[in-house]
Amino acid sequence: MAFDGITVSCLRKELSDKLTGGRITKIVQSEADELLLTIKNNANQYRLLLSASASLPLAYLTDKNKPAPMTAPGFCMLLRKHLGGGRIVAVTQPSLERILHFHIEHLDEMGDLCRKTLIVELMGKHSNLIFCKEDGMILDSIKHVSLAVSSVREVLPGRTYFIPHTQDKLDPLTVAPVEMVSAICDKPAPLSKAIYTTLTGFSPVMAEELCHRASVESSRPAGALTAPEREMLSHQLLRLMETVKDGDFEPRIYYRNACSVSTDTTFSQFGQSLEPVEFSAVPLTMYEEMNAQPFESVSALLESYYATKNTLTRIRQKSSDLRRIVQTALDRSRKKYDLQSRQLADTEKREKYKIWGELIHTYGYGVPEGAKSMQALNYYTNEEVTIPLDPTLSAQENAKKYFDKYGKLKRTFEAVTTLLAETKSEVEHLESVQTALDMALSEEDLVQIKEELVESGYIRRKIGGKKVKITSKPYHYVSSDGFDIYVGKNNFQNDELTFQFATGNDWWFHAKGAPGSHVIVKANSRELPDRTFEEAGRLAAYYSKNRGGDKVEIDYVQKKQVKKPGGAKPGFVVYYTNYSLMIDSDISGIRQVD
């Protein structure tokens, strides 16, 4: 996805239009690398999210609030001291860099008017939020960068701020198109690569788009362009830069799947059912045959696309300890299962030793002393067998030896069979917890999963610790025919839905042979239409380990046929005489209530 200099230019225009002249009323550092500023301007209140996350740097306006931590970090306290009540006088972008400057006026301790700059650098792993004086001296930053980390630039209090020029790129807003095309064609590289390595603010996607507009193959060597092709490239470059200068942006997301997408639809509603190909601040003619979802603002686009991704990234970070515990236990259980399986395989010889002992008892009277083997007719199979003997033992002693081996292997078989079933149950349980962690979208979901691990003995409860309050609830969907469908997020919710919430004639769905959610359709004494069966099946496929498969096998049965064995782990059930269907995991047409 192209969060490039052109997208940042579109964002700068929006922020400048809405925030210039506004006063900063609240500053919250909700994450270690994230700020949320509340700004009042023209009788409106705006929330500006600024994130310097290495994996997902972002800046956009949002309606959503975030709770402040009990103790504000030092960087947040410094901003509150200097910028609290300050007025944003301008929002600028140097060239087409992925950088925003918020110029802010405020009164110092003496009551004198002074100006500071909050700089947002949206540059991947080098992203940062930097607070500077008007003369460029750094007061502080949300991430400190020393020479030990970067030999190009220090970002520390007292240092002078500057934009590192690690690559000599041309500014497409100031350099003539003919000069830019000439520089591009001097590069010994494919045309698209030559464009984004020559011009500031161009991503590989935007370079491909420029080639498409100019009707030139992007993979052609840049130096091989003919004079008419260079002229066309120059013309299209000029038109694109005029669009940027005039602020004539049209933010949109492009989807690969062919279905209706409206401005009221959010990416989070689809999850993975619609595949986003790209987003852009300007129309991408190379994707004109794809479905495009337009947005009124680039903030709405970024929040729609990145909000879910940002949430998943944050939740994945917060769940890392739980994932490590589950993975460690799962690896241990799988090794135990493999070892027990080999032990069970070794006991397959037990019946052979029993038969040999019986045959020695039957025919051993004729075996000479010191014999190393004997021939006997196996009266079970009517076949001649050769039985090895210990020449130092008598026939009866050899028979007893084989009976002892049989008894030992029989006891091992019985014990290992029980242990193997327990280990298999443990592996399946841990795999279901792992799937629940993959589906978790909030901290409340993680709380319930952690409680399950505590009750299962994988995590030790703190001394004096009380059972946590559970606020996470199952997903609630409504089918096209008006039937309520509920989806468990974890094993506790699966058990609750199936055995406490559902009634006997409700329908139960689950992905066959795979960890996943229990899906309940409330029948309310009505007969379900085929479409509702299909939609419930899609939900069961989507909320399972087999999500994304072209065809997922789903078992479904009335709830009264589903039983829970005594002592079974959370989420484990048994059922018989079920129906099955093969279906995909596309849930784009199913309305989610909460």
Coordinates of C-alpha atoms in Angstrom, one line a residue:
M1 CA 0.0 0.0 0.0
A2 CA 1.4 3.4 -1.0
F3 CA 1.5 5.8 1.9
D4 CA 3.8 7.9 -0.2
G5 CA 4.6 11.6 -0.5
I6 CA 1.5 12.3 -2.7
T7 CA -0.8 10.7 -0.1
V8 CA 0.9 12.8 2.6
S9 CA 0.4 15.9 0.4
C10 CA -3.3 15.1 0.3
L11 CA -3.3 14.6 4.1
R12 CA -1.5 17.9 4.6
K13 CA -4.2 19.8 2.6
E14 CA -7.0 18.2 4.7
L15 CA -5.2 18.9 8.0
S16 CA -4.4 22.5 7.0
D17 CA -8.0 23.2 5.9
K18 CA -9.5 21.8 9.1
L19 CA -6.9 22.5 11.8
T20 CA -5.2 25.8 10.9
G21 CA -6.2 28.3 13.6
G22 CA -7.4 25.6 16.0
R23 CA -6.3 25.3 19.6
I24 CA -4.9 22.2 21.2
T25 CA -7.1 21.3 24.2
K26 CA -5.8 17.8 25.0
I27 CA -2.7 15.7 24.4
V28 CA -2.7 11.9 25.2
Q29 CA 0.1 9.4 24.6
S30 CA -2.0 6.3 24.3
E31 CA 0.9 4.1 23.1
A32 CA 4.6 4.3 23.5
D33 CA 4.9 5.6 19.9
E34 CA 1.5 7.2 19.4
L35 CA -0.2 10.6 20.2
L36 CA -3.8 11.7 20.1
L37 CA -4.3 15.5 20.0
T38 CA -7.7 17.1 20.5
I39 CA -8.1 20.3 18.6
K40 CA -11.0 22.8 18.7
N41 CA -11.5 25.0 15.6
N42 CA -14.5 26.8 14.1
A43 CA -16.9 25.4 16.6
N44 CA -15.8 21.8 15.8
Q45 CA -13.7 19.4 17.7
Y46 CA -11.1 17.2 15.9
R47 CA -9.0 14.3 17.1
L48 CA -5.6 13.9 15.4
L49 CA -3.9 10.6 15.7
L50 CA -0.1 10.6 15.1
S51 CA 1.7 7.3 15.2
A52 CA 5.4 6.6 14.7
S53 CA 5.0 2.9 14.8
A54 CA 7.8 1.2 12.8
S55 CA 5.4 -1.3 11.3
L56 CA 2.5 1.1 10.7
P57 CA 3.2 4.9 10.8
L58 CA 0.0 6.9 10.5
A59 CA -1.5 10.4 10.7
Y60 CA -5.2 11.1 10.3
L61 CA -8.3 12.7 11.8
T62 CA -10.5 10.3 13.7
D63 CA -13.8 10.4 15.7
K64 CA -12.6 7.7 18.1
N65 CA -11.1 8.5 21.5
K66 CA -8.4 6.6 23.3
P67 CA -7.9 6.3 27.0
A68 CA -5.0 8.1 28.6
P69 CA -2.6 6.0 30.7
M70 CA -2.6 6.5 34.5
T71 CA 0.9 8.1 34.3
A72 CA 1.7 10.2 31.2
P73 CA 5.1 9.5 29.6
G74 CA 7.8 12.3 29.7
F75 CA 7.3 13.2 26.0
C76 CA 3.6 13.7 26.5
M77 CA 4.2 15.8 29.7
L78 CA 6.6 18.1 27.7
L79 CA 4.1 18.6 24.9
R80 CA 1.4 19.4 27.5
K81 CA 3.7 22.0 29.1
H82 CA 4.5 23.8 25.9
L83 CA 1.6 23.1 23.5
G84 CA -1.4 22.9 25.9
G85 CA -3.7 25.7 24.6
G86 CA -1.4 26.4 21.7
R87 CA -2.8 27.4 18.3
I88 CA -1.9 25.7 15.1
V89 CA -0.8 28.4 12.6
A90 CA 0.2 26.2 9.7
V91 CA 0.6 22.6 8.5
T92 CA 3.4 22.2 5.9
Q93 CA 5.1 19.4 4.0
P94 CA 8.8 19.8 2.9
S95 CA 8.8 19.0 -0.8
L96 CA 7.0 15.8 -1.3
E97 CA 8.7 14.1 1.7
R98 CA 6.6 11.8 4.0
I99 CA 6.9 14.5 6.6
L100 CA 4.4 16.9 8.2
H101 CA 5.3 20.0 10.2
F102 CA 2.7 21.4 12.6
H103 CA 3.7 25.0 13.4
I104 CA 2.2 26.0 16.7
E105 CA 2.1 29.3 18.6
H106 CA 1.8 29.4 22.4
L107 CA 2.6 31.6 25.4
D108 CA 5.7 30.7 27.4
E109 CA 6.2 31.0 31.2
M110 CA 6.8 34.8 30.8
G111 CA 3.6 35.2 28.8
D112 CA 5.5 35.9 25.6
L113 CA 4.3 34.5 22.3
C114 CA 6.6 31.9 20.8
R115 CA 6.5 29.3 18.2
K116 CA 7.3 25.6 18.2
T117 CA 7.1 22.8 15.6
L118 CA 5.8 19.3 16.0
I119 CA 7.3 17.2 13.2
V120 CA 5.8 13.9 12.1
E121 CA 8.1 11.7 10.1
L122 CA 6.1 8.8 8.4
M123 CA 9.0 6.8 7.0
G124 CA 8.7 3.1 8.0
K125 CA 11.1 2.0 10.6
H126 CA 12.6 5.5 10.8
S127 CA 9.3 7.1 11.7
N128 CA 9.4 9.5 14.6
L129 CA 7.5 12.4 16.3
I130 CA 10.0 15.2 17.0
F131 CA 9.3 18.4 19.0
C132 CA 11.5 21.4 18.0
K133 CA 12.1 25.1 18.8
E134 CA 11.5 27.6 16.0
D135 CA 15.2 27.6 15.3
G136 CA 15.2 23.9 14.7
M137 CA 16.8 22.7 18.0
I138 CA 15.2 19.5 19.1
L139 CA 13.5 19.7 22.5
D140 CA 12.6 16.0 22.6
S141 CA 11.3 13.1 20.4
I142 CA 9.1 10.1 21.0
K143 CA 12.0 7.9 19.9
H144 CA 15.6 8.8 20.7
V145 CA 18.1 8.0 18.0
S146 CA 21.8 8.1 18.9
L147 CA 24.8 7.7 16.7
A148 CA 25.0 4.1 17.9
V149 CA 21.7 3.5 16.1
S150 CA 22.1 5.8 13.1
S151 CA 25.3 7.2 11.6
V152 CA 23.3 9.5 9.4
R153 CA 21.4 11.6 12.0
E154 CA 21.1 11.9 15.8
V155 CA 17.6 12.7 17.1
L156 CA 18.3 13.8 20.7
P157 CA 17.4 16.8 22.8
G158 CA 19.8 19.7 22.0
R159 CA 20.6 18.5 18.5
T160 CA 19.6 20.5 15.4
Y161 CA 16.9 18.9 13.3
F162 CA 17.4 18.3 9.6
I163 CA 16.0 16.0 7.0
P164 CA 18.7 13.4 6.1
H165 CA 19.5 13.4 2.4
T166 CA 20.6 9.8 2.0
Q167 CA 19.5 9.8 -1.7
D168 CA 19.8 12.7 -4.2
K169 CA 16.2 12.9 -5.4
L170 CA 14.6 15.7 -7.4
D171 CA 11.6 17.6 -6.1
P172 CA 8.8 17.1 -8.6
L173 CA 7.0 20.2 -7.4
T174 CA 9.9 22.6 -8.3
V175 CA 11.9 20.9 -11.1
A176 CA 10.7 21.2 -14.7
P177 CA 9.2 17.9 -16.1
V178 CA 11.6 17.9 -19.0
E179 CA 14.6 17.9 -16.5
M180 CA 13.0 15.1 -14.4
V181 CA 12.4 12.9 -17.4
S182 CA 16.0 13.5 -18.5
A183 CA 17.3 12.4 -15.1
I184 CA 15.0 9.4 -15.1
C185 CA 16.2 8.2 -18.5
D186 CA 19.8 8.5 -17.4
K187 CA 19.2 5.8 -14.8
P188 CA 20.4 2.3 -15.8
A189 CA 17.2 0.6 -14.5
P190 CA 13.7 -0.3 -15.5
L191 CA 11.5 2.8 -16.0
S192 CA 9.3 2.4 -13.0
K193 CA 12.3 1.9 -10.7
A194 CA 14.1 4.8 -12.3
I195 CA 11.0 7.0 -11.5
Y196 CA 10.7 6.3 -7.8
T197 CA 14.5 6.4 -7.2
T198 CA 14.8 9.7 -9.0
L199 CA 11.7 11.7 -7.7
T200 CA 10.8 12.5 -4.1
G201 CA 7.4 11.4 -3.0
F202 CA 6.9 8.6 -5.6
S203 CA 6.2 5.1 -4.5
P204 CA 6.6 2.0 -6.8
V205 CA 2.8 2.0 -7.2
M206 CA 2.7 5.7 -8.3
A207 CA 5.7 5.0 -10.6
E208 CA 3.7 2.2 -12.2
E209 CA 0.7 4.5 -12.5
L210 CA 2.7 7.2 -14.3
C211 CA 4.0 4.6 -16.8
H212 CA 0.5 3.4 -17.4
R213 CA -0.8 7.0 -18.0
A214 CA 2.1 7.6 -20.4
S215 CA 1.4 4.2 -22.2
V216 CA 4.9 3.1 -21.7
E217 CA 5.9 -0.4 -20.4
S218 CA 7.2 0.0 -16.9
S219 CA 9.7 -2.8 -17.2
R220 CA 11.5 -1.2 -20.2
P221 CA 14.9 0.2 -19.6
A222 CA 14.6 3.9 -18.8
G223 CA 17.3 4.8 -21.3
A224 CA 15.5 3.1 -24.2
L225 CA 12.6 5.5 -24.3
T226 CA 12.0 7.2 -27.7
A227 CA 11.5 11.0 -28.0
P228 CA 7.7 10.7 -28.3
E229 CA 7.6 8.5 -25.2
R230 CA 9.7 10.9 -23.2
E231 CA 7.4 13.7 -24.3
M232 CA 4.3 11.8 -23.2
L233 CA 6.0 10.9 -19.9
S234 CA 6.8 14.5 -19.3
H235 CA 3.3 15.6 -20.1
Q236 CA 1.7 13.0 -17.7
L237 CA 4.2 14.0 -15.0
L238 CA 3.2 17.7 -15.4
R239 CA -0.5 16.8 -15.2
L240 CA 0.0 14.7 -12.1
M241 CA 2.0 17.4 -10.3
E242 CA -0.6 20.0 -11.2
T243 CA -3.2 17.8 -9.5
V244 CA -1.0 17.7 -6.4
K245 CA -0.4 21.5 -6.4
D246 CA -4.1 22.3 -6.9
G247 CA -5.1 19.8 -4.2
D248 CA -7.5 18.1 -6.6
F249 CA -7.3 14.7 -4.8
E250 CA -9.8 11.8 -5.0
P251 CA -9.0 9.3 -2.2
R252 CA -10.1 5.7 -2.9
I253 CA -9.4 2.1 -2.1
Y254 CA -9.3 -0.5 -4.9
Y255 CA -10.6 -4.0 -4.3
R256 CA -9.9 -7.1 -6.3
N257 CA -13.2 -9.0 -5.6
A258 CA -16.0 -8.0 -7.9
C259 CA -18.9 -6.8 -5.6
S260 CA -20.6 -3.6 -4.7
V261 CA -18.6 -1.2 -2.5
S262 CA -20.1 2.1 -1.3
T263 CA -18.8 5.1 0.6
D264 CA -20.7 3.8 3.7
T265 CA -18.8 0.5 3.7
T266 CA -15.7 0.2 5.9
F267 CA -12.8 -2.1 5.3
S268 CA -13.2 -3.5 8.8
Q269 CA -16.6 -4.8 7.9
F270 CA -15.2 -7.1 5.3
G271 CA -12.1 -8.4 7.1
Q272 CA -10.5 -10.6 4.4
S273 CA -13.6 -11.1 2.4
L274 CA -12.7 -8.3 0.0
E275 CA -9.1 -8.1 -1.0
P276 CA -7.7 -4.6 -1.1
V277 CA -5.2 -4.1 -3.9
E278 CA -4.2 -0.5 -3.3
F279 CA -5.3 2.8 -2.0
S280 CA -4.3 6.2 -3.5
A281 CA -5.0 9.9 -3.1
V282 CA -5.4 10.2 -6.9
P283 CA -7.2 7.9 -9.4
L284 CA -5.2 4.9 -10.4
T285 CA -6.1 4.3 -14.1
M286 CA -4.2 1.0 -14.1
Y287 CA -6.9 -0.4 -11.7
E288 CA -9.9 1.1 -13.6
E289 CA -11.5 -2.3 -14.0
M290 CA -11.5 -3.0 -10.3
N291 CA -14.0 -1.9 -7.7
A292 CA -13.1 1.5 -6.2
Q293 CA -14.4 2.7 -2.9
P294 CA -14.3 6.6 -2.9
F295 CA -13.8 8.6 0.3
E296 CA -14.6 12.2 1.2
S297 CA -11.3 12.6 2.9
V298 CA -7.9 10.9 3.1
S299 CA -8.3 10.6 6.9
A300 CA -11.5 8.5 6.4
L301 CA -9.6 6.4 3.9
L302 CA -6.6 5.8 6.2
E303 CA -8.8 5.1 9.2
S304 CA -11.0 2.7 7.2
Y305 CA -8.1 0.8 5.8
Y306 CA -5.5 1.0 8.6
A307 CA -7.8 1.0 11.7
T308 CA -8.3 -2.8 11.4
K309 CA -4.7 -3.4 10.5
N310 CA -3.4 -1.1 13.3
T311 CA -5.7 -2.9 15.7
L312 CA -4.5 -6.3 14.7
T313 CA -0.9 -5.1 14.9
R314 CA -1.4 -3.7 18.4
I315 CA -3.3 -6.8 19.5
R316 CA -0.6 -9.1 18.1
Q317 CA 2.0 -7.2 20.1
K318 CA -0.1 -7.3 23.3
S319 CA -0.8 -11.1 22.8
S320 CA 2.8 -12.0 22.2
D321 CA 3.3 -13.4 25.7
L322 CA 0.2 -15.5 25.4
R323 CA 1.2 -16.7 22.0
R324 CA 4.6 -17.7 23.3
I325 CA 3.1 -19.6 26.2
V326 CA 0.7 -21.4 23.9
Q327 CA 3.4 -22.2 21.3
T328 CA 5.8 -23.5 23.9
A329 CA 3.1 -25.8 25.4
L330 CA 2.0 -26.9 21.9
D331 CA 5.5 -27.8 20.8
R332 CA 5.9 -29.8 24.0
S333 CA 2.6 -31.6 23.5
R334 CA 3.4 -32.4 19.9
K335 CA 6.7 -33.9 20.8
K336 CA 5.0 -35.9 23.6
Y337 CA 2.4 -37.1 21.1
D338 CA 5.1 -38.2 18.6
L339 CA 7.0 -40.1 21.4
Q340 CA 3.8 -41.8 22.6
S341 CA 2.8 -42.7 19.0
R342 CA 6.2 -44.4 18.6
Q343 CA 5.7 -46.2 21.9
L344 CA 2.3 -47.3 20.8
A345 CA 3.7 -48.6 17.5
D346 CA 6.3 -50.7 19.5
T347 CA 3.4 -52.5 21.3
E348 CA 2.0 -53.9 18.0
K349 CA 4.3 -57.0 18.5
R350 CA 2.5 -58.0 21.7
E351 CA 0.0 -60.4 20.1
K352 CA 2.9 -62.1 18.3
Y353 CA 4.7 -62.8 21.6
K354 CA 1.5 -64.2 23.1
I355 CA 1.0 -66.6 20.3
W356 CA 4.6 -67.7 20.4
G357 CA 4.3 -68.4 24.1
E358 CA 1.1 -70.5 23.5
L359 CA 2.8 -72.4 20.6
I360 CA 5.8 -73.2 22.7
H361 CA 3.5 -74.5 25.5
T362 CA 1.7 -76.7 22.8
Y363 CA 4.7 -78.0 20.8
G364 CA 7.7 -77.3 23.0
Y365 CA 7.9 -80.8 24.5
G366 CA 9.7 -82.0 21.3
V367 CA 12.3 -79.3 21.1
P368 CA 15.8 -80.5 21.8
E369 CA 17.8 -78.9 24.7
G370 CA 19.9 -75.9 23.5
A371 CA 17.9 -75.3 20.3
K372 CA 17.9 -71.8 19.0
S373 CA 14.6 -71.9 17.2
M374 CA 11.6 -74.2 16.6
Q375 CA 9.1 -74.7 13.8
A376 CA 5.4 -74.8 14.7
L377 CA 2.0 -74.6 13.0
N378 CA 0.1 -71.4 14.0
Y379 CA -3.4 -72.8 14.6
Y380 CA -4.8 -69.2 14.3
T381 CA -3.6 -68.7 10.7
N382 CA -2.8 -72.3 9.7
E383 CA 0.7 -71.1 8.7
E384 CA 4.1 -72.5 9.7
V385 CA 6.1 -70.1 11.9
T386 CA 9.7 -70.0 13.1
I387 CA 10.0 -69.1 16.8
P388 CA 13.4 -67.8 18.1
L389 CA 14.5 -69.5 21.4
D390 CA 17.0 -68.7 24.0
P391 CA 19.3 -71.9 24.0
T392 CA 20.2 -71.4 27.7
L393 CA 16.5 -71.7 28.7
S394 CA 14.1 -74.6 28.7
A395 CA 11.0 -74.6 26.5
Q396 CA 8.7 -73.6 29.5
E397 CA 11.1 -70.8 30.4
N398 CA 11.1 -69.5 26.8
A399 CA 7.3 -69.6 26.9
K400 CA 7.2 -67.7 30.1
K401 CA 9.7 -65.1 28.7
Y402 CA 7.3 -64.4 25.7
F403 CA 4.3 -64.3 28.0
D404 CA 6.1 -61.7 30.2
K405 CA 6.9 -59.6 27.1
Y406 CA 3.3 -59.8 26.0
G407 CA 2.1 -58.7 29.5
K408 CA 4.5 -55.8 29.6
L409 CA 3.6 -54.6 26.1
K410 CA -0.1 -55.0 26.9
R411 CA 0.2 -52.9 30.0
T412 CA 2.2 -50.3 28.0
F413 CA -0.4 -50.4 25.2
E414 CA -3.3 -49.7 27.7
A415 CA -1.4 -46.9 29.4
V416 CA -0.1 -45.2 26.3
T417 CA -3.5 -45.4 24.6
T418 CA -5.0 -43.4 27.4
L419 CA -2.0 -41.0 27.5
L420 CA -2.2 -40.6 23.7
A421 CA -5.8 -39.6 23.8
E422 CA -5.1 -37.1 26.6
T423 CA -2.2 -35.6 24.6
K424 CA -4.2 -35.4 21.4
S425 CA -7.0 -33.6 23.4
E426 CA -4.3 -31.2 24.8
V427 CA -2.9 -30.5 21.3
E428 CA -6.4 -29.9 19.9
H429 CA -7.2 -27.6 22.8
L430 CA -4.0 -25.6 22.4
E431 CA -4.6 -25.3 18.6
S432 CA -8.0 -23.9 19.3
V433 CA -6.6 -21.4 21.7
Q434 CA -4.0 -20.4 19.0
T435 CA -6.9 -19.9 16.5
A436 CA -8.7 -17.8 19.1
L437 CA -5.6 -15.6 19.5
D438 CA -5.5 -15.1 15.7
M439 CA -9.1 -14.0 15.7
A440 CA -8.8 -11.6 18.7
L441 CA -9.5 -8.0 17.9
S442 CA -9.6 -6.4 21.3
E443 CA -7.9 -6.5 24.7
E444 CA -11.2 -7.8 26.1
D445 CA -10.9 -10.9 23.9
L446 CA -7.3 -11.5 25.2
V447 CA -8.5 -11.3 28.8
Q448 CA -10.9 -14.2 28.3
I449 CA -8.3 -16.3 26.5
K450 CA -5.8 -15.6 29.3
E451 CA -8.4 -16.7 31.8
E452 CA -8.8 -20.0 29.9
L453 CA -5.1 -20.6 30.0
V454 CA -5.0 -19.9 33.7
E455 CA -7.9 -22.3 34.4
S456 CA -6.2 -24.9 32.2
G457 CA -3.0 -24.6 34.2
Y458 CA -0.7 -23.1 31.5
I459 CA -0.5 -19.8 33.4
R460 CA -0.2 -19.6 37.2
R461 CA -2.7 -17.3 38.9
K462 CA -1.2 -14.7 41.1
I463 CA -1.5 -15.3 44.8
G464 CA -4.6 -13.6 46.0
G465 CA -5.6 -12.8 42.4
K466 CA -9.3 -12.8 41.7
K467 CA -11.0 -14.2 38.6
V468 CA -11.1 -11.4 36.1
K469 CA -14.3 -9.8 34.9
I470 CA -15.2 -10.9 31.3
T471 CA -16.6 -8.2 29.0
S472 CA -15.9 -9.8 25.6
K473 CA -19.1 -11.0 23.8
P474 CA -19.6 -13.3 20.8
Y475 CA -20.0 -11.8 17.4
H476 CA -23.6 -11.2 16.3
Y477 CA -24.7 -11.4 12.7
V478 CA -28.1 -11.3 11.0
S479 CA -28.7 -13.5 7.9
S480 CA -30.2 -12.2 4.7
D481 CA -33.5 -13.9 5.8
G482 CA -33.5 -12.2 9.2
F483 CA -32.1 -15.0 11.4
D484 CA -29.7 -14.2 14.3
I485 CA -26.3 -15.9 14.0
Y486 CA -23.9 -15.9 16.9
V487 CA -20.2 -16.7 16.7
G488 CA -17.9 -17.6 19.6
K489 CA -14.6 -15.8 19.8
N490 CA -12.9 -18.5 22.1
N491 CA -13.6 -21.8 23.8
F492 CA -15.4 -20.3 26.8
Q493 CA -17.7 -18.4 24.5
N494 CA -18.2 -21.6 22.4
D495 CA -19.3 -23.6 25.4
E496 CA -21.6 -20.8 26.6
L497 CA -23.2 -20.4 23.2
T498 CA -23.7 -24.1 22.6
F499 CA -24.8 -25.3 26.1
Q500 CA -26.3 -22.2 27.7
F501 CA -27.5 -19.9 25.0
A502 CA -28.7 -22.2 22.3
T503 CA -31.9 -24.3 22.6
G504 CA -32.5 -27.8 21.2
N505 CA -33.9 -26.8 17.8
D506 CA -31.3 -24.1 17.1
W507 CA -28.6 -25.1 14.5
W508 CA -25.0 -25.6 15.3
F509 CA -22.1 -25.1 12.7
H510 CA -18.4 -25.9 12.9
A511 CA -15.5 -26.4 10.5
K512 CA -14.9 -30.1 10.1
G513 CA -11.6 -31.3 11.7
A514 CA -10.2 -27.8 12.3
P515 CA -10.0 -25.5 15.3
G516 CA -12.6 -22.8 15.0
S517 CA -15.7 -21.1 16.4
H518 CA -19.0 -22.6 17.3
V519 CA -21.7 -20.9 15.2
I520 CA -25.3 -20.9 16.4
V521 CA -28.3 -19.9 14.3
K522 CA -31.4 -19.1 16.4
A523 CA -34.2 -20.9 14.7
N524 CA -37.0 -19.7 16.9
S525 CA -39.1 -22.7 15.9
R526 CA -38.9 -21.8 12.2
E527 CA -37.4 -23.7 9.3
L528 CA -34.1 -22.2 8.1
P529 CA -33.9 -21.4 4.3
D530 CA -31.0 -22.7 2.3
R531 CA -29.4 -19.2 2.1
T532 CA -29.2 -19.0 5.9
F533 CA -27.5 -22.4 6.1
E534 CA -25.0 -21.2 3.5
E535 CA -24.3 -17.9 5.4
A536 CA -23.9 -19.7 8.7
G537 CA -21.5 -22.1 7.0
R538 CA -19.4 -19.2 5.6
L539 CA -19.1 -17.7 9.1
A540 CA -18.0 -21.1 10.5
A541 CA -15.4 -21.3 7.7
Y542 CA -14.2 -17.7 8.1
Y543 CA -13.8 -18.0 11.9
S544 CA -11.7 -21.2 11.7
K545 CA -8.2 -22.2 11.0
N546 CA -9.2 -22.9 7.4
R547 CA -10.1 -19.3 6.7
G548 CA -9.2 -18.3 3.2
G549 CA -9.7 -21.8 1.7
D550 CA -11.6 -22.1 -1.6
K551 CA -13.8 -24.8 -0.1
V552 CA -14.1 -25.5 3.6
E553 CA -16.0 -28.5 4.8
I554 CA -18.6 -27.5 7.5
D555 CA -20.5 -29.9 9.8
Y556 CA -23.9 -28.7 10.9
V557 CA -26.5 -30.3 13.1
Q558 CA -29.3 -29.3 15.5
K559 CA -28.0 -28.2 18.9
K560 CA -29.8 -31.1 20.7
Q561 CA -27.5 -33.5 18.9
V562 CA -24.3 -31.9 20.3
K563 CA -23.0 -33.3 23.6
K564 CA -20.0 -32.4 25.8
P565 CA -18.2 -35.4 27.4
G566 CA -17.6 -35.3 31.1
G567 CA -14.2 -33.7 31.9
A568 CA -13.7 -32.5 28.3
K569 CA -11.7 -29.4 27.7
P570 CA -13.4 -26.1 26.9
G571 CA -14.8 -26.0 23.4
F572 CA -14.7 -29.8 22.9
V573 CA -17.9 -31.5 21.8
V574 CA -19.1 -34.7 20.2
Y575 CA -22.0 -35.1 17.7
Y576 CA -23.5 -37.8 15.4
T577 CA -25.7 -38.0 12.3
N578 CA -24.6 -34.5 11.2
Y579 CA -25.0 -32.9 7.8
S580 CA -22.0 -31.4 5.8
L581 CA -21.5 -28.7 3.2
M582 CA -18.6 -27.4 1.2
I583 CA -18.4 -23.6 1.1
D584 CA -16.0 -20.7 0.9
S585 CA -15.2 -18.2 3.7
D586 CA -16.5 -15.0 2.0
I587 CA -18.7 -13.2 4.6
S588 CA -18.9 -9.9 2.7
G589 CA -22.7 -10.1 2.3
I590 CA -23.6 -10.9 5.9
R591 CA -24.6 -8.0 8.1
Q592 CA -22.8 -7.8 11.5
V593 CA -24.8 -6.2 14.3
D594 CA -22.0 -6.1 17.0

